[in-house]
Tab-separated table of C-alpha atoms in Angstrom:
chain	number	residue	atom	x	y	z
A	888	UNK	CA	0.000	0.000	0.000
A	889	UNK	CA	3.025	2.300	0.439
A	890	UNK	CA	5.273	3.325	-2.461
A	891	UNK	CA	8.227	5.645	-2.879
A	892	UNK	CA	9.121	7.007	-6.297
A	893	UNK	CA	11.298	9.725	-7.799
A	894	UNK	CA	10.150	11.991	-10.612
A	895	UNK	CA	12.320	12.657	-13.646
A	896	UNK	CA	13.718	15.822	-12.037
A	897	UNK	CA	14.463	14.272	-8.628
A	898	UNK	CA	11.341	15.215	-6.645
A	899	UNK	CA	10.519	12.416	-4.203
A	900	UNK	CA	6.972	11.033	-4.176
A	901	UNK	CA	5.629	8.969	-1.293
A	902	UNK	CA	2.183	7.447	-1.594
A	903	UNK	CA	-0.180	5.217	0.329
A	904	UNK	CA	-3.130	3.563	-1.362
A	905	UNK	CA	-6.335	3.400	0.687
A	906	UNK	CA	-8.708	1.357	-1.515
A	907	UNK	CA	-11.721	1.803	0.773
A	908	UNK	CA	-11.432	5.587	0.718
A	909	UNK	CA	-13.316	7.751	-1.778
A	910	UNK	CA	-10.985	10.701	-1.293
A	911	UNK	CA	-7.415	11.521	-2.244
A	912	UNK	CA	-5.169	13.955	-0.399
A	913	UNK	CA	-2.059	15.363	-2.021
A	914	UNK	CA	0.517	17.567	-0.346
A	915	UNK	CA	3.537	19.334	-1.761
A	916	UNK	CA	6.016	19.650	1.120
A	917	UNK	CA	8.850	22.122	0.620
A	918	UNK	CA	11.594	21.590	3.182
A	919	UNK	CA	12.037	25.240	4.054
A	920	UNK	CA	10.425	27.236	6.844
A	921	UNK	CA	10.934	30.075	9.269
A	922	UNK	CA	14.114	28.619	10.811
A	923	UNK	CA	15.898	28.985	7.470
A	924	UNK	CA	15.180	32.710	7.121
A	925	UNK	CA	17.796	35.429	7.756
A	926	UNK	CA	16.437	37.796	10.447
A	927	UNK	CA	16.024	40.703	8.041
A	928	UNK	CA	13.476	38.750	5.966
A	929	UNK	CA	11.719	36.952	8.817
A	930	UNK	CA	8.266	35.741	7.760
A	931	UNK	CA	9.125	35.367	4.081
A	932	UNK	CA	8.280	31.623	3.966
A	933	UNK	CA	4.760	32.347	5.221
A	934	UNK	CA	4.423	35.395	2.932
A	935	UNK	CA	5.313	33.231	-0.076
A	936	UNK	CA	2.747	30.632	1.001
A	937	UNK	CA	0.065	33.330	0.697
A	938	UNK	CA	1.321	34.644	-2.638
A	939	UNK	CA	1.090	31.266	-4.379
A	940	UNK	CA	-2.708	31.561	-4.200
A	941	UNK	CA	-2.884	35.046	-5.720
A	942	UNK	CA	-2.943	34.163	-9.410
A	943	UNK	CA	-1.018	32.350	-12.149
A	944	UNK	CA	-0.515	32.796	-15.869
A	945	UNK	CA	-3.670	30.677	-16.424
A	946	UNK	CA	-5.856	31.429	-13.398
A	947	UNK	CA	-6.794	34.396	-11.261
A	948	UNK	CA	-7.055	33.974	-7.488
A	949	UNK	CA	-10.818	33.813	-7.902
A	950	UNK	CA	-10.513	31.179	-10.658
A	951	UNK	CA	-8.425	28.987	-8.335
A	952	UNK	CA	-11.029	29.188	-5.577
A	953	UNK	CA	-14.001	28.592	-7.902
A	954	UNK	CA	-12.395	25.639	-9.670
A	955	UNK	CA	-11.571	23.865	-6.436
A	956	UNK	CA	-14.998	24.606	-4.937
A	957	UNK	CA	-16.720	23.367	-8.092
A	958	UNK	CA	-15.385	19.843	-7.517
A	959	UNK	CA	-16.161	19.941	-3.790
A	960	UNK	CA	-12.485	19.923	-2.893
A	961	UNK	CA	-10.422	21.567	-0.196
A	962	UNK	CA	-7.137	23.363	-0.804
A	963	UNK	CA	-4.934	25.243	1.617
A	964	UNK	CA	-1.390	25.670	2.864
A	965	UNK	CA	0.553	26.120	6.077
A	966	UNK	CA	4.032	27.177	7.120
A	967	UNK	CA	6.004	25.728	10.013
A	968	UNK	CA	9.527	26.219	11.276
A	969	UNK	CA	10.935	23.550	8.949
A	970	UNK	CA	8.457	23.086	6.086
A	971	UNK	CA	5.964	24.899	3.883
A	972	UNK	CA	3.102	22.711	2.681
A	973	UNK	CA	0.501	23.126	-0.056
A	974	UNK	CA	-2.251	20.532	-0.109
A	975	UNK	CA	-5.587	19.530	-1.578
A	976	UNK	CA	-8.197	16.937	-0.708
A	977	UNK	CA	-10.671	15.851	-3.390
A	978	UNK	CA	-13.000	13.037	-4.369
A	979	UNK	CA	-10.785	10.396	-5.998
A	980	UNK	CA	-12.022	11.037	-9.549
A	981	UNK	CA	-10.840	14.655	-9.342
A	982	UNK	CA	-7.187	13.944	-8.525
A	983	UNK	CA	-6.043	15.156	-12.005
A	984	UNK	CA	-7.715	18.515	-11.350
A	985	UNK	CA	-6.056	18.831	-7.929
A	986	UNK	CA	-2.627	18.078	-9.420
A	987	UNK	CA	-3.211	20.570	-12.234
A	988	UNK	CA	-4.169	23.383	-9.837
A	989	UNK	CA	-1.380	22.692	-7.330
A	990	UNK	CA	1.268	22.476	-10.052
A	991	UNK	CA	-0.077	25.636	-11.665
A	992	UNK	CA	0.202	27.719	-8.488
A	993	UNK	CA	3.650	26.327	-7.602
A	994	UNK	CA	5.143	26.519	-11.089
A	995	UNK	CA	3.133	29.295	-12.748
A	996	UNK	CA	2.359	31.957	-10.151
A	997	UNK	CA	2.835	35.538	-11.352
A	998	UNK	CA	3.735	37.180	-8.036
A	999	UNK	CA	2.104	40.378	-9.185
A	1000	UNK	CA	3.550	43.314	-7.164
A	1001	UNK	CA	0.034	44.750	-6.771
A	1002	UNK	CA	-1.194	41.479	-5.240
A	1003	UNK	CA	1.908	41.377	-3.055
A	1004	UNK	CA	1.010	44.745	-1.537
A	1005	UNK	CA	-2.543	43.569	-0.853
A	1006	UNK	CA	-1.314	40.411	0.825
A	1007	UNK	CA	1.212	42.357	2.885
A	1008	UNK	CA	-1.749	44.135	4.521
A	1009	UNK	CA	-3.478	40.792	5.130
A	1010	UNK	CA	-0.414	39.358	6.882
A	1011	UNK	CA	0.025	42.483	9.010
A	1012	UNK	CA	-3.563	41.970	10.170
A	1013	UNK	CA	-2.764	38.308	10.849
A	1014	UNK	CA	0.162	39.351	13.064
A	1015	UNK	CA	-2.103	41.754	14.968
A	1016	UNK	CA	-4.591	38.909	15.412
A	1017	UNK	CA	-1.968	36.707	17.098
A	1018	UNK	CA	-0.838	39.542	19.363
A	1019	UNK	CA	-4.472	40.129	20.339
A	1020	UNK	CA	-4.945	36.438	21.176
A	1021	UNK	CA	-2.926	35.972	24.362
A	1022	UNK	CA	-3.334	32.200	24.599
A	1023	UNK	CA	-1.667	31.980	21.150
A	1024	UNK	CA	0.855	34.771	21.636
A	1025	UNK	CA	2.293	33.282	24.845
A	1026	UNK	CA	3.731	30.332	22.910
A	1027	UNK	CA	5.619	32.667	20.566
A	1028	UNK	CA	6.942	34.538	23.579
A	1029	UNK	CA	8.108	31.301	25.147
A	1030	UNK	CA	10.095	30.137	22.114
A	1031	UNK	CA	11.675	33.588	21.812
A	1032	UNK	CA	12.647	33.339	25.487
A	1033	UNK	CA	14.370	29.963	25.256
A	1034	UNK	CA	15.902	30.561	21.800
A	1035	UNK	CA	16.528	34.329	21.728
A	1036	UNK	CA	19.450	34.215	19.297
A	1037	UNK	CA	18.181	31.622	16.833
A	1038	UNK	CA	15.666	31.652	14.004
A	1039	UNK	CA	13.663	28.898	15.754
A	1040	UNK	CA	12.808	31.511	18.379
A	1041	UNK	CA	11.348	33.954	15.854
A	1042	UNK	CA	7.644	34.007	14.881
A	1043	UNK	CA	6.636	32.115	11.750
A	1044	UNK	CA	4.601	35.112	10.576
A	1045	UNK	CA	7.567	37.457	10.933
A	1046	UNK	CA	7.278	40.845	12.589
A	1047	UNK	CA	5.538	43.994	11.429
A	1048	UNK	CA	8.907	45.513	10.547
A	1049	UNK	CA	10.197	42.551	8.520
A	1050	UNK	CA	6.918	42.136	6.628
A	1051	UNK	CA	6.806	45.858	5.795
A	1052	UNK	CA	10.367	45.739	4.475
A	1053	UNK	CA	10.069	42.642	2.233
A	1054	UNK	CA	10.701	43.442	-1.429
A	1055	UNK	CA	9.449	41.689	-4.552
A	1056	UNK	CA	13.019	40.643	-5.378
A	1057	UNK	CA	13.316	38.962	-1.939
A	1058	UNK	CA	10.340	36.748	-2.823
A	1059	UNK	CA	11.708	35.719	-6.226
A	1060	UNK	CA	15.212	35.050	-4.903
A	1061	UNK	CA	13.935	32.981	-1.976
A	1062	UNK	CA	11.818	30.789	-4.257
A	1063	UNK	CA	14.725	30.317	-6.682
A	1064	UNK	CA	16.995	29.366	-3.781
A	1065	UNK	CA	14.778	26.933	-1.908
A	1066	UNK	CA	11.868	25.728	-4.068
A	1067	UNK	CA	14.020	23.223	-5.926
A	1068	UNK	CA	13.312	19.528	-6.664
A	1069	UNK	CA	15.791	18.332	-4.032
A	1070	UNK	CA	13.844	20.250	-1.342
A	1071	UNK	CA	10.383	18.943	-2.327
A	1072	UNK	CA	8.491	15.849	-1.223
A	1073	UNK	CA	5.068	15.122	-2.735
A	1074	UNK	CA	2.834	12.978	-0.571
A	1075	UNK	CA	-0.369	11.298	-1.771
A	1076	UNK	CA	-2.827	9.118	0.148
A	1077	UNK	CA	-6.228	7.743	-0.763
A	1078	UNK	CA	-7.849	5.917	-3.637
A	1079	UNK	CA	-5.812	6.335	-6.840
A	1080	UNK	CA	-4.130	4.346	-9.594
A	1081	UNK	CA	-0.396	4.484	-8.988
A	1082	UNK	CA	0.958	4.480	-12.536
A	1083	UNK	CA	-1.447	7.258	-13.550
A	1084	UNK	CA	-0.449	9.294	-10.484
A	1085	UNK	CA	3.250	9.192	-11.375
A	1086	UNK	CA	2.437	10.019	-15.002
A	1087	UNK	CA	0.423	13.094	-13.961
A	1088	UNK	CA	3.128	14.264	-11.545
A	1089	UNK	CA	5.899	13.861	-14.133
A	1090	UNK	CA	3.856	15.846	-16.654
A	1091	UNK	CA	3.403	18.695	-14.174
A	1092	UNK	CA	5.832	18.907	-11.247
A	1093	UNK	CA	8.455	17.036	-13.288
A	1094	UNK	CA	9.008	20.251	-15.264
A	1095	UNK	CA	10.534	22.071	-12.285
A	1096	UNK	CA	14.274	22.561	-12.846
A	1097	UNK	CA	15.699	24.956	-10.218
A	1098	UNK	CA	19.153	24.118	-8.868
A	1099	UNK	CA	18.659	25.749	-5.462
A	1100	UNK	CA	21.199	26.333	-2.688
A	1101	UNK	CA	21.968	24.695	0.649
A	1102	UNK	CA	19.888	25.769	3.650
A	1103	UNK	CA	21.452	27.134	6.816
A	1104	UNK	CA	20.332	25.493	10.079
A	1105	UNK	CA	21.985	26.443	13.331
A	1106	UNK	CA	21.079	24.326	16.363
A	1107	UNK	CA	20.005	26.640	19.215
A	1108	UNK	CA	21.206	26.399	22.795
A	1109	UNK	CA	18.448	26.367	25.413
A	1110	UNK	CA	18.323	29.533	27.528
A	1111	UNK	CA	17.211	29.449	31.151
A	1112	UNK	CA	15.222	32.634	31.752
A	1113	UNK	CA	12.181	34.223	33.342
A	1114	UNK	CA	10.393	36.666	31.029
A	1115	UNK	CA	7.405	38.719	32.164
A	1116	UNK	CA	5.629	40.813	29.530
A	1117	UNK	CA	3.133	43.150	31.106
A	1118	UNK	CA	-0.191	43.499	29.320
A	1119	UNK	CA	-3.606	44.428	30.651
A	1120	UNK	CA	-5.495	41.135	30.541
A	1121	UNK	CA	-8.038	39.432	32.767
A	1122	UNK	CA	-5.839	36.358	33.042
A	1123	UNK	CA	-2.151	35.606	33.240
A	1124	UNK	CA	-0.956	33.361	30.419
A	1125	UNK	CA	2.118	31.338	31.297
A	1126	UNK	CA	4.383	28.739	29.766
A	1127	UNK	CA	6.916	26.700	31.700
A	1128	UNK	CA	9.099	24.388	29.708
A	1129	UNK	CA	12.395	22.689	29.112
A	1130	UNK	CA	14.567	21.500	26.292
A	1131	UNK	CA	13.045	18.381	24.739
A	1132	UNK	CA	14.152	15.877	22.088
A	1133	UNK	CA	14.666	16.030	18.357
A	1134	UNK	CA	12.150	14.453	15.990
A	1135	UNK	CA	13.957	11.142	15.450
A	1136	UNK	CA	15.398	10.678	18.949
A	1137	UNK	CA	15.414	7.103	20.235
A	1138	UNK	CA	13.369	8.266	23.258
A	1139	UNK	CA	10.629	9.915	21.181
A	1140	UNK	CA	8.013	7.451	22.443
A	1141	UNK	CA	9.226	7.937	26.004
A	1142	UNK	CA	8.761	11.720	25.851
A	1143	UNK	CA	5.310	11.145	24.396
A	1144	UNK	CA	4.461	8.973	27.404
A	1145	UNK	CA	5.937	11.536	29.817
A	1146	UNK	CA	3.892	14.303	28.187
A	1147	UNK	CA	0.707	12.221	28.345
A	1148	UNK	CA	1.144	11.532	32.057
A	1149	UNK	CA	2.014	15.146	32.733
A	1150	UNK	CA	-0.638	17.178	30.950
A	1151	UNK	CA	-1.872	15.884	27.608
A	1152	UNK	CA	-5.351	14.753	28.679
A	1153	UNK	CA	-8.117	15.225	31.224
A	1154	UNK	CA	-6.736	12.341	33.285
A	1155	UNK	CA	-3.245	13.845	33.371
A	1156	UNK	CA	-1.583	14.925	36.585
A	1157	UNK	CA	-1.600	18.649	35.838
A	1158	UNK	CA	-5.249	18.712	34.765
A	1159	UNK	CA	-6.334	16.810	37.835
A	1160	UNK	CA	-4.152	18.740	40.295
A	1161	UNK	CA	-4.449	22.293	38.987
A	1162	UNK	CA	-7.951	22.326	37.514
A	1163	UNK	CA	-9.936	19.588	39.218
A	1164	UNK	CA	-8.432	19.612	42.721
A	1165	UNK	CA	-7.456	23.265	43.150
A	1166	UNK	CA	-9.653	25.055	40.562
A	1167	UNK	CA	-6.768	27.349	39.628
A	1168	UNK	CA	-7.197	27.225	35.845
A	1169	UNK	CA	-9.714	26.399	33.167
A	1170	UNK	CA	-7.070	25.584	30.562
A	1171	UNK	CA	-3.958	23.635	31.551
A	1172	UNK	CA	-2.025	21.274	29.298
A	1173	UNK	CA	1.430	20.185	28.158
A	1174	UNK	CA	2.756	19.491	24.680
A	1175	UNK	CA	5.866	18.301	22.862
A	1176	UNK	CA	7.470	20.188	19.970
A	1177	UNK	CA	10.165	18.406	17.944
A	1178	UNK	CA	12.460	19.601	15.177
A	1179	UNK	CA	15.280	18.087	13.156
A	1180	UNK	CA	17.885	18.725	15.839
A	1181	UNK	CA	16.127	19.866	19.018
A	1182	UNK	CA	12.776	20.178	20.756
A	1183	UNK	CA	10.750	21.462	23.706
A	1184	UNK	CA	8.413	20.101	26.358
A	1185	UNK	CA	6.074	22.917	27.394
A	1186	UNK	CA	3.300	23.399	29.934
A	1187	UNK	CA	0.688	26.105	29.307
A	1188	UNK	CA	-1.844	27.534	31.762
A	1189	UNK	CA	-4.224	30.482	31.886
A	1190	UNK	CA	-5.048	31.668	35.399
A	1191	UNK	CA	-5.983	34.623	37.591
A	1192	UNK	CA	-3.005	36.937	38.264
A	1193	UNK	CA	-3.238	36.183	41.980
A	1194	UNK	CA	-2.769	32.460	41.261
A	1195	UNK	CA	0.071	32.623	38.729
A	1196	UNK	CA	2.927	31.801	41.098
A	1197	UNK	CA	0.945	29.021	42.754
A	1198	UNK	CA	0.231	27.439	39.373
A	1199	UNK	CA	3.932	27.621	38.511
A	1200	UNK	CA	4.775	26.038	41.871
A	1201	UNK	CA	2.352	23.162	41.322
A	1202	UNK	CA	3.693	22.511	37.822
A	1203	UNK	CA	7.240	22.306	39.143
A	1204	UNK	CA	6.038	20.110	41.988
A	1205	UNK	CA	4.782	17.562	39.441
A	1206	UNK	CA	8.119	17.742	37.606
A	1207	UNK	CA	9.919	16.866	40.840
A	1208	UNK	CA	7.422	14.156	41.754
A	1209	UNK	CA	7.911	12.345	38.438
A	1210	UNK	CA	11.691	12.715	38.780
A	1211	UNK	CA	11.754	11.290	42.279
A	1212	UNK	CA	8.910	8.778	42.251
A	1213	UNK	CA	8.367	7.957	38.595
A	1214	UNK	CA	4.962	6.927	37.300
A	1215	UNK	CA	2.678	4.168	38.523
A	1216	UNK	CA	2.037	0.857	36.724
A	1217	UNK	CA	-1.548	2.024	36.143
A	1218	UNK	CA	-0.298	5.238	34.495
A	1219	UNK	CA	2.156	3.275	32.363
A	1220	UNK	CA	-0.626	1.055	31.005
A	1221	UNK	CA	-3.048	3.936	30.541
A	1222	UNK	CA	-0.712	6.231	28.627
A	1223	UNK	CA	0.299	3.471	26.237
A	1224	UNK	CA	-3.350	2.856	25.397
A	1225	UNK	CA	-3.968	6.606	25.089
A	1226	UNK	CA	-1.090	7.057	22.655
A	1227	UNK	CA	-2.052	4.036	20.572
A	1228	UNK	CA	-5.692	5.089	20.501
A	1229	UNK	CA	-4.796	8.620	19.445
A	1230	UNK	CA	-2.577	7.269	16.669
A	1231	UNK	CA	-5.291	5.052	15.261
A	1232	UNK	CA	-7.986	7.726	15.500
A	1233	UNK	CA	-5.697	10.276	13.846
A	1234	UNK	CA	-5.546	8.132	10.704
A	1235	UNK	CA	-9.235	8.130	9.870
A	1236	UNK	CA	-8.791	10.430	6.873
A	1237	UNK	CA	-6.646	10.440	3.744
A	1238	UNK	CA	-5.185	13.817	4.755
A	1239	UNK	CA	-3.846	12.318	8.005
A	1240	UNK	CA	-2.130	9.521	6.082
A	1241	UNK	CA	-0.735	12.044	3.610
A	1242	UNK	CA	0.813	14.147	6.370
A	1243	UNK	CA	2.212	11.159	8.257
A	1244	UNK	CA	4.092	9.605	5.335
A	1245	UNK	CA	5.409	13.016	4.260
A	1246	UNK	CA	6.904	13.733	7.685
A	1247	UNK	CA	8.364	10.228	7.834
A	1248	UNK	CA	10.138	10.788	4.528
A	1249	UNK	CA	11.370	14.253	5.525
A	1250	UNK	CA	12.703	13.250	8.945
A	1251	UNK	CA	13.468	9.523	8.689
A	1252	UNK	CA	13.895	8.975	4.983
A	1253	UNK	CA	11.781	5.834	5.272
A	1254	UNK	CA	8.283	4.550	5.987
A	1255	UNK	CA	7.197	3.530	9.476
A	1256	UNK	CA	4.059	1.405	9.567
A	1257	UNK	CA	1.450	1.745	12.288
A	1258	UNK	CA	2.640	-1.620	13.629
A	1259	UNK	CA	6.204	-0.263	13.861
A	1260	UNK	CA	5.025	2.757	15.833
A	1261	UNK	CA	2.792	0.738	18.154
A	1262	UNK	CA	5.687	-1.635	18.904
A	1263	UNK	CA	7.788	1.387	19.835
A	1264	UNK	CA	5.081	2.630	22.192
A	1265	UNK	CA	4.665	-0.802	23.759
A	1266	UNK	CA	8.380	-0.934	24.630
A	1267	UNK	CA	8.186	2.192	26.817
A	1268	UNK	CA	8.665	1.452	30.520
A	1269	UNK	CA	7.989	3.443	33.678
A	1270	UNK	CA	11.745	3.359	34.368
A	1271	UNK	CA	12.456	5.026	31.011
A	1272	UNK	CA	9.893	7.755	31.724
A	1273	UNK	CA	11.461	8.509	35.117
A	1274	UNK	CA	14.969	8.512	33.652
A	1275	UNK	CA	13.943	10.988	30.953
A	1276	UNK	CA	12.192	13.194	33.521
A	1277	UNK	CA	15.407	13.256	35.561
A	1278	UNK	CA	17.303	14.284	32.441
A	1279	UNK	CA	14.892	17.005	31.296
A	1280	UNK	CA	13.536	18.488	34.527
A	1281	UNK	CA	16.738	20.039	35.828
A	1282	UNK	CA	17.162	23.554	37.194
A	1283	UNK	CA	19.351	24.760	34.311
A	1284	UNK	CA	16.925	23.333	31.739
A	1285	UNK	CA	13.811	25.314	32.715
A	1286	UNK	CA	12.342	28.602	31.511
A	1287	UNK	CA	9.195	30.557	32.329
A	1288	UNK	CA	7.292	33.131	30.284
A	1289	UNK	CA	4.382	35.177	31.651
A	1290	UNK	CA	2.001	37.450	29.749
A	1291	UNK	CA	-0.523	39.517	31.675
A	1292	UNK	CA	-1.026	42.148	34.376
A	1293	UNK	CA	2.141	41.306	36.318
A	1294	UNK	CA	5.548	42.959	36.266
A	1295	UNK	CA	8.963	41.312	36.578
A	1296	UNK	CA	9.129	42.556	40.174
A	1297	UNK	CA	6.070	40.422	40.983
A	1298	UNK	CA	7.907	37.231	39.957
A	1299	UNK	CA	10.856	36.242	42.187
A	1300	UNK	CA	13.976	34.688	40.679
A	1301	UNK	CA	13.323	31.636	42.869
A	1302	UNK	CA	10.182	30.791	40.903
A	1303	UNK	CA	12.097	28.201	38.858
A	1304	UNK	CA	13.916	26.561	41.737
A	1305	UNK	CA	13.306	22.825	41.929
């Protein structure tokens, strides 16, 4: 059901046939994102993502939208720190149309300067929207706190200043440099005929012939810090976190188990202790972020300003408890089932399969079956979880970011002592 092919120009194609599905999802994954941007053009990857939908030699922006809507399909894009992805999901019989539209926008976009100026205004509004959404903005603040001198710590959208200063020539040069066949993976999942798929892709994306240049990726050092950004809000938003693991680390299933025990569900320790037992927060959770060479484990909470330090104390208390006591046999069994259940449920659509096999190719260079992943989860032990907690939850490996009606003077330096 899984195949890996290479187009005539070197673009890699990974595909997974799902015969019982009536849909097909196709994604064009370009291995460039915000971490590869020089600081003076921060946000350019995301800007380019927008511009690819603003008109080609054959289609206006409106034509693109109407044509996709007329076949009942979905098309969109997203930018992350390490990739920019353009994707479509259609009824299986319309796969040729989806390929034609995606290849047209990625190979034939005009990048009209007038449209660029319009989209610049849209992105500036998008940046304002994030800044006005504190439970989103706090996560950007946290990454900028722990990675202040690295592109991974900069916002994907860029800043108002960098977006205002981007020139048309910056866009063209960036695409020429990084949108080359060697940096592209096309992922397809659903109901399709394989030989016809490769034929259609060779006839379209196979025409791309840019040479491209090597990307720059500097691995950031984790910074221990306490940052308090004062803003008049009803709640304090806070993130406490530590350096995590890279995407392919041998303990990736262990950190998933640790995160699940800690705060990734309603049965987790933080949810039960901080929300259910002490009623100190409505929203409290933890999450893992992984990149090619590094990662983070982060806890988020929104709480009343008077409770902020107590919430931080209780979070750190759970860190210490897992370090010193580990997790129980019941927790070990439960988190394994939670992770396996989430994995299976996440693959109920062709788009989920498409994303999974693309990321596997980008980070591992190979396919990992669901059985392979489940076996990895099953091997996790309570001893491994405790060992990893002891490694990650150390004094020098912790940072705290607070957004809300507090000042730095309200937060003692001892807040991160464990």
